[in-house]
Coordinates of C-alpha atoms in Angstrom, one line a residue:
M1 CA -11.2 -6.2 -11.0
G2 CA -9.1 -9.1 -9.8
K3 CA -11.6 -10.2 -7.1
L4 CA -14.4 -10.0 -9.6
S5 CA -12.5 -12.1 -12.1
Y6 CA -11.6 -14.6 -9.4
G7 CA -15.2 -14.8 -8.2
Y8 CA -16.3 -15.6 -11.8
R9 CA -13.6 -18.2 -12.2
K10 CA -14.5 -19.8 -8.9
L11 CA -18.2 -20.0 -9.6
T12 CA -17.7 -21.4 -13.1
A13 CA -14.8 -23.8 -12.4
K14 CA -15.6 -27.3 -13.7
D15 CA -12.9 -29.2 -11.9
P16 CA -12.9 -29.0 -8.1
D17 CA -9.3 -30.4 -8.0
K18 CA -8.2 -27.2 -9.9
P19 CA -9.7 -24.3 -8.1
A20 CA -9.5 -20.7 -9.5
C21 CA -6.9 -20.0 -6.9
A22 CA -6.3 -22.3 -4.0
A23 CA -4.3 -19.6 -2.2
C24 CA -7.4 -17.4 -2.2
D25 CA -9.3 -20.2 -0.5
I26 CA -6.7 -20.2 2.3
T27 CA -6.2 -16.5 2.6
H28 CA -9.8 -15.3 2.1
G29 CA -11.9 -18.3 2.8
G30 CA -13.4 -18.4 -0.6
L31 CA -15.3 -15.5 -2.0
H32 CA -14.9 -13.1 1.0
L33 CA -13.2 -9.8 0.3
D34 CA -11.3 -9.6 3.6
E35 CA -8.5 -12.0 4.7
T36 CA -9.5 -14.6 7.3
A37 CA -8.6 -14.1 10.9
Q38 CA -6.5 -17.3 10.7
W39 CA -4.5 -16.0 7.8
K40 CA -3.9 -12.6 9.4
A41 CA -2.7 -14.4 12.6
A42 CA -0.4 -16.7 10.5
K43 CA 1.1 -13.7 8.7
A44 CA 1.7 -11.9 12.0
E45 CA 3.4 -14.9 13.5
V46 CA 5.8 -15.2 10.5
V47 CA 6.7 -11.5 10.8
K48 CA 7.0 -11.8 14.6
S49 CA 9.4 -14.7 14.2
G50 CA 11.7 -12.5 12.3
A51 CA 11.7 -14.8 9.2
V52 CA 10.5 -11.9 7.0
K53 CA 9.5 -8.3 7.3
D54 CA 6.2 -8.6 5.5
V55 CA 4.2 -11.4 3.9
K56 CA 2.9 -10.7 0.4
Q57 CA 0.6 -12.9 -1.6
F58 CA 0.0 -12.7 -5.3
H59 CA -2.8 -14.0 -7.6
R60 CA -1.7 -16.4 -10.3
D61 CA -2.4 -13.7 -13.0
E62 CA 0.0 -11.4 -11.2
L63 CA 3.0 -13.7 -11.6
D64 CA 5.3 -13.5 -14.6
G65 CA 5.9 -17.2 -14.9
E66 CA 9.1 -17.6 -12.8

C-alpha cells in the first residue's frame, strides 16, 4: 500500500521542489518497484566498509517524528 500511496502522491505533487519522497527518487529511481543498481551498490559498499551491518531506509510516513 505504501508504494501505491507514494505513486499517487508523486503523480499529483504540485511543487517539484517538494517531491512525495526524495529518498524514493534516489533509491528506486522514481516509480520503479525495485531498488536501482546504483543504490544496491552504494548500500553494499557501506556495509563492506564496516560502517554498519545493514542499511535501512524508511518512508516519511513510517517515521515517528524524531
